Amino acid sequence: MVRYGYPIVPTAVDAPKVSLDLPDATGFSLRTLVTGHGQGNEDDCAEFCPRTHTIRVNGVRHDVTGWRSDCATSGVRGQLGNYWYSRAGWCPGALVEPWDVDVSRDIRGRTATLAYAITPYVNGCRPDAVPLIPTTCTLGTSAEYDGGRHTPPIYRLSTVLIAYG
């Protein structure tokens, strides 16, 4: 889990840089699943705000927005709730689509360093925000998280480096 919008918790704390020893292979692919959750925050992040996610492989940058605008038609028909709204990387009742990148050109030798980053953001609608500006709360809630209309902005992130050949 990557906390989003907390100035005292940089992304690198929740998603630290990783160095890997690699097998002998002819190619490598990166498969990533990333989904945003949390609502009622500034910009309605992280569930309802499109952001750019970056993974660097040995310093080479790969970006994706991962925005799902097909939620009205991709999930379970007739479900309850607000399933039709576009979301950050997922839709209720639908499979999460992976972000696949061929990173073979980025890898030289038998080691790789992976680093994750996301568009910078400070959530002004959080309990410890100073100064607190309640008008930044998208759904008109207070800055306190209530487990319903106002929940903390987070990203769920899973990445695997696949070796082949």
mmCIF file of C-alpha atoms in Angstrom:
data_model
loop_
_atom_site.group_PDB
_atom_site.id
_atom_site.type_symbol
_atom_site.label_atom_id
_atom_site.label_comp_id
_atom_site.label_asym_id
_atom_site.label_seq_id
_atom_site.Cartn_x
_atom_site.Cartn_y
_atom_site.Cartn_z
ATOM 1 C CA MET A 1 0.000 0.000 0.000
ATOM 2 C CA VAL A 2 1.292 3.442 -0.946
ATOM 3 C CA ARG A 3 -0.092 6.337 1.079
ATOM 4 C CA TYR A 4 -0.782 9.339 -1.153
ATOM 5 C CA GLY A 5 -0.882 13.036 -0.317
ATOM 6 C CA TYR A 6 0.884 12.946 3.053
ATOM 7 C CA PRO A 7 3.855 15.359 3.033
ATOM 8 C CA ILE A 8 5.567 13.571 5.943
ATOM 9 C CA VAL A 9 5.409 10.186 4.167
ATOM 10 C CA PRO A 10 7.213 10.293 0.800
ATOM 11 C CA THR A 11 6.229 7.645 -1.747
ATOM 12 C CA ALA A 12 9.685 6.078 -1.397
ATOM 13 C CA VAL A 13 8.860 5.099 2.208
ATOM 14 C CA ASP A 14 5.956 2.854 1.152
ATOM 15 C CA ALA A 15 7.465 1.812 -2.193
ATOM 16 C CA PRO A 16 11.250 1.809 -1.728
ATOM 17 C CA LYS A 17 13.734 1.366 -4.556
ATOM 18 C CA VAL A 18 14.513 -2.333 -5.136
ATOM 19 C CA SER A 19 17.721 -3.873 -6.498
ATOM 20 C CA LEU A 20 17.448 -7.333 -8.041
ATOM 21 C CA ASP A 21 19.914 -10.017 -9.064
ATOM 22 C CA LEU A 22 18.740 -11.401 -12.390
ATOM 23 C CA PRO A 23 18.916 -14.785 -14.065
ATOM 24 C CA ASP A 24 20.502 -15.257 -17.470
ATOM 25 C CA ALA A 25 17.690 -14.345 -19.899
ATOM 26 C CA THR A 26 17.115 -12.975 -23.391
ATOM 27 C CA GLY A 27 14.395 -10.534 -22.360
ATOM 28 C CA PHE A 28 12.538 -8.954 -19.486
ATOM 29 C CA SER A 29 9.031 -7.622 -19.035
ATOM 30 C CA LEU A 30 7.556 -5.625 -16.189
ATOM 31 C CA ARG A 31 3.954 -6.379 -15.162
ATOM 32 C CA THR A 32 2.338 -3.911 -12.784
ATOM 33 C CA LEU A 33 -1.075 -3.645 -11.170
ATOM 34 C CA VAL A 34 -1.889 -0.272 -9.617
ATOM 35 C CA THR A 35 -5.270 0.845 -8.277
ATOM 36 C CA GLY A 36 -6.293 4.014 -6.446
ATOM 37 C CA HIS A 37 -8.617 4.044 -3.439
ATOM 38 C CA GLY A 38 -10.001 6.729 -1.147
ATOM 39 C CA GLN A 39 -12.560 9.445 -1.769
ATOM 40 C CA GLY A 40 -13.744 12.800 -0.483
ATOM 41 C CA ASN A 41 -10.182 14.130 -0.440
ATOM 42 C CA GLU A 42 -8.777 17.068 -2.366
ATOM 43 C CA ASP A 43 -9.293 16.302 -6.088
ATOM 44 C CA ASP A 44 -11.289 13.222 -4.915
ATOM 45 C CA CYS A 45 -8.032 11.237 -4.775
ATOM 46 C CA ALA A 46 -6.933 8.571 -5.017
ATOM 47 C CA GLU A 47 -9.888 6.605 -6.395
ATOM 48 C CA PHE A 48 -11.363 9.255 -8.659
ATOM 49 C CA CYS A 49 -8.323 11.265 -9.809
ATOM 50 C CA PRO A 50 -6.122 10.353 -12.784
ATOM 51 C CA ARG A 51 -2.419 10.467 -11.939
ATOM 52 C CA THR A 52 0.772 9.433 -13.723
ATOM 53 C CA HIS A 53 2.622 6.456 -12.259
ATOM 54 C CA THR A 54 6.301 6.031 -13.106
ATOM 55 C CA ILE A 55 8.552 3.018 -12.801
ATOM 56 C CA ARG A 56 12.227 3.486 -13.534
ATOM 57 C CA VAL A 57 14.222 0.441 -14.562
ATOM 58 C CA ASN A 58 17.929 1.199 -14.188
ATOM 59 C CA GLY A 59 17.014 4.876 -14.513
ATOM 60 C CA VAL A 60 14.903 4.499 -17.686
ATOM 61 C CA ARG A 61 11.450 5.990 -17.162
ATOM 62 C CA HIS A 62 8.163 4.217 -17.992
ATOM 63 C CA ASP A 63 4.857 6.078 -17.390
ATOM 64 C CA VAL A 64 1.199 5.102 -17.274
ATOM 65 C CA THR A 65 -1.954 6.855 -16.125
ATOM 66 C CA GLY A 66 -3.921 3.654 -15.599
ATOM 67 C CA TRP A 67 -7.297 5.379 -15.759
ATOM 68 C CA ARG A 68 -10.419 3.240 -16.313
ATOM 69 C CA SER A 69 -13.166 5.141 -18.142
ATOM 70 C CA ASP A 70 -15.163 2.008 -19.005
ATOM 71 C CA CYS A 71 -16.603 1.246 -15.549
ATOM 72 C CA ALA A 72 -20.225 1.652 -16.682
ATOM 73 C CA THR A 73 -19.837 -1.311 -19.048
ATOM 74 C CA SER A 74 -17.001 -3.467 -17.701
ATOM 75 C CA GLY A 75 -18.254 -4.738 -14.353
ATOM 76 C CA VAL A 76 -21.175 -6.775 -13.116
ATOM 77 C CA ARG A 77 -24.398 -5.407 -14.589
ATOM 78 C CA GLY A 78 -27.108 -4.388 -12.148
ATOM 79 C CA GLN A 79 -24.802 -4.056 -9.160
ATOM 80 C CA LEU A 80 -25.575 -1.460 -6.524
ATOM 81 C CA GLY A 81 -23.506 1.604 -5.751
ATOM 82 C CA ASN A 82 -21.698 4.072 -7.970
ATOM 83 C CA TYR A 83 -20.010 1.538 -10.248
ATOM 84 C CA TRP A 84 -20.345 3.645 -13.416
ATOM 85 C CA TYR A 85 -17.800 6.336 -12.431
ATOM 86 C CA SER A 86 -14.313 6.238 -13.969
ATOM 87 C CA ARG A 87 -11.601 5.157 -11.538
ATOM 88 C CA ALA A 88 -7.866 4.903 -10.968
ATOM 89 C CA GLY A 89 -6.910 1.546 -12.445
ATOM 90 C CA TRP A 90 -10.001 -0.508 -11.597
ATOM 91 C CA CYS A 91 -13.763 -0.786 -11.908
ATOM 92 C CA PRO A 92 -16.111 -2.476 -9.396
ATOM 93 C CA GLY A 93 -16.735 -6.088 -10.419
ATOM 94 C CA ALA A 94 -14.138 -6.050 -13.219
ATOM 95 C CA LEU A 95 -10.667 -7.521 -13.489
ATOM 96 C CA VAL A 96 -7.761 -5.141 -12.972
ATOM 97 C CA GLU A 97 -5.923 -4.759 -16.263
ATOM 98 C CA PRO A 98 -2.134 -5.089 -15.910
ATOM 99 C CA TRP A 99 0.329 -2.540 -17.224
ATOM 100 C CA ASP A 100 2.908 -4.535 -19.222
ATOM 101 C CA VAL A 101 6.189 -3.021 -20.434
ATOM 102 C CA ASP A 102 9.041 -4.711 -22.285
ATOM 103 C CA VAL A 103 12.126 -3.532 -20.386
ATOM 104 C CA SER A 104 14.699 -5.723 -22.148
ATOM 105 C CA ARG A 105 16.595 -2.669 -23.489
ATOM 106 C CA ASP A 106 16.819 -1.174 -19.998
ATOM 107 C CA ILE A 107 18.656 -4.134 -18.483
ATOM 108 C CA ARG A 108 22.356 -4.691 -18.999
ATOM 109 C CA GLY A 109 24.131 -7.375 -17.031
ATOM 110 C CA ARG A 110 22.728 -9.380 -14.156
ATOM 111 C CA THR A 111 21.228 -6.677 -11.927
ATOM 112 C CA ALA A 112 18.321 -4.258 -12.115
ATOM 113 C CA THR A 113 17.109 -1.402 -9.952
ATOM 114 C CA LEU A 114 13.381 -0.586 -9.907
ATOM 115 C CA ALA A 115 11.990 2.667 -8.507
ATOM 116 C CA TYR A 116 8.339 3.786 -8.302
ATOM 117 C CA ALA A 117 7.020 7.353 -8.281
ATOM 118 C CA ILE A 118 3.688 9.083 -8.762
ATOM 119 C CA THR A 119 2.552 12.609 -9.651
ATOM 120 C CA PRO A 120 3.272 14.778 -6.583
ATOM 121 C CA TYR A 121 0.163 15.650 -4.553
ATOM 122 C CA VAL A 122 -0.618 17.077 -1.129
ATOM 123 C CA ASN A 123 -4.049 16.258 0.266
ATOM 124 C CA GLY A 124 -5.376 19.418 1.918
ATOM 125 C CA CYS A 125 -8.394 17.503 3.229
ATOM 126 C CA ARG A 126 -6.813 15.292 5.902
ATOM 127 C CA PRO A 127 -7.040 15.386 9.709
ATOM 128 C CA ASP A 128 -3.477 16.701 10.208
ATOM 129 C CA ALA A 129 -3.476 19.281 7.379
ATOM 130 C CA VAL A 130 -1.993 22.642 8.354
ATOM 131 C CA PRO A 131 -3.486 24.944 7.421
ATOM 132 C CA LEU A 132 -6.725 23.011 7.129
ATOM 133 C CA ILE A 133 -8.813 24.273 4.226
ATOM 134 C CA PRO A 134 -12.165 22.417 4.509
ATOM 135 C CA THR A 135 -13.263 23.594 1.057
ATOM 136 C CA THR A 136 -10.722 21.168 -0.442
ATOM 137 C CA CYS A 137 -12.864 18.230 0.767
ATOM 138 C CA THR A 138 -14.578 17.132 -2.445
ATOM 139 C CA LEU A 139 -17.790 15.733 -0.974
ATOM 140 C CA GLY A 140 -18.315 18.495 1.590
ATOM 141 C CA THR A 141 -17.187 16.306 4.474
ATOM 142 C CA SER A 142 -14.983 17.361 7.361
ATOM 143 C CA ALA A 143 -11.260 16.607 7.214
ATOM 144 C CA GLU A 144 -11.737 13.621 9.552
ATOM 145 C CA TYR A 145 -11.833 10.247 7.811
ATOM 146 C CA ASP A 146 -15.199 8.576 8.371
ATOM 147 C CA GLY A 147 -14.787 5.192 6.654
ATOM 148 C CA GLY A 148 -17.520 6.029 4.129
ATOM 149 C CA ARG A 149 -17.716 9.288 2.205
ATOM 150 C CA HIS A 150 -14.183 10.315 3.256
ATOM 151 C CA THR A 151 -11.422 7.710 3.258
ATOM 152 C CA PRO A 152 -7.607 8.052 3.087
ATOM 153 C CA PRO A 153 -6.062 8.243 -0.407
ATOM 154 C CA ILE A 154 -3.910 5.176 -1.111
ATOM 155 C CA TYR A 155 -2.625 3.146 -4.040
ATOM 156 C CA ARG A 156 -2.387 -0.631 -4.118
ATOM 157 C CA LEU A 157 0.736 -1.527 -6.094
ATOM 158 C CA SER A 158 2.091 -4.872 -7.237
ATOM 159 C CA THR A 159 4.966 -5.304 -9.691
ATOM 160 C CA VAL A 160 6.779 -8.361 -10.993
ATOM 161 C CA LEU A 161 9.791 -8.511 -13.309
ATOM 162 C CA ILE A 162 9.443 -11.430 -15.716
ATOM 163 C CA ALA A 163 12.531 -13.017 -17.299
ATOM 164 C CA TYR A 164 12.164 -15.070 -20.472
ATOM 165 C CA GLY A 165 14.237 -16.894 -23.063
#
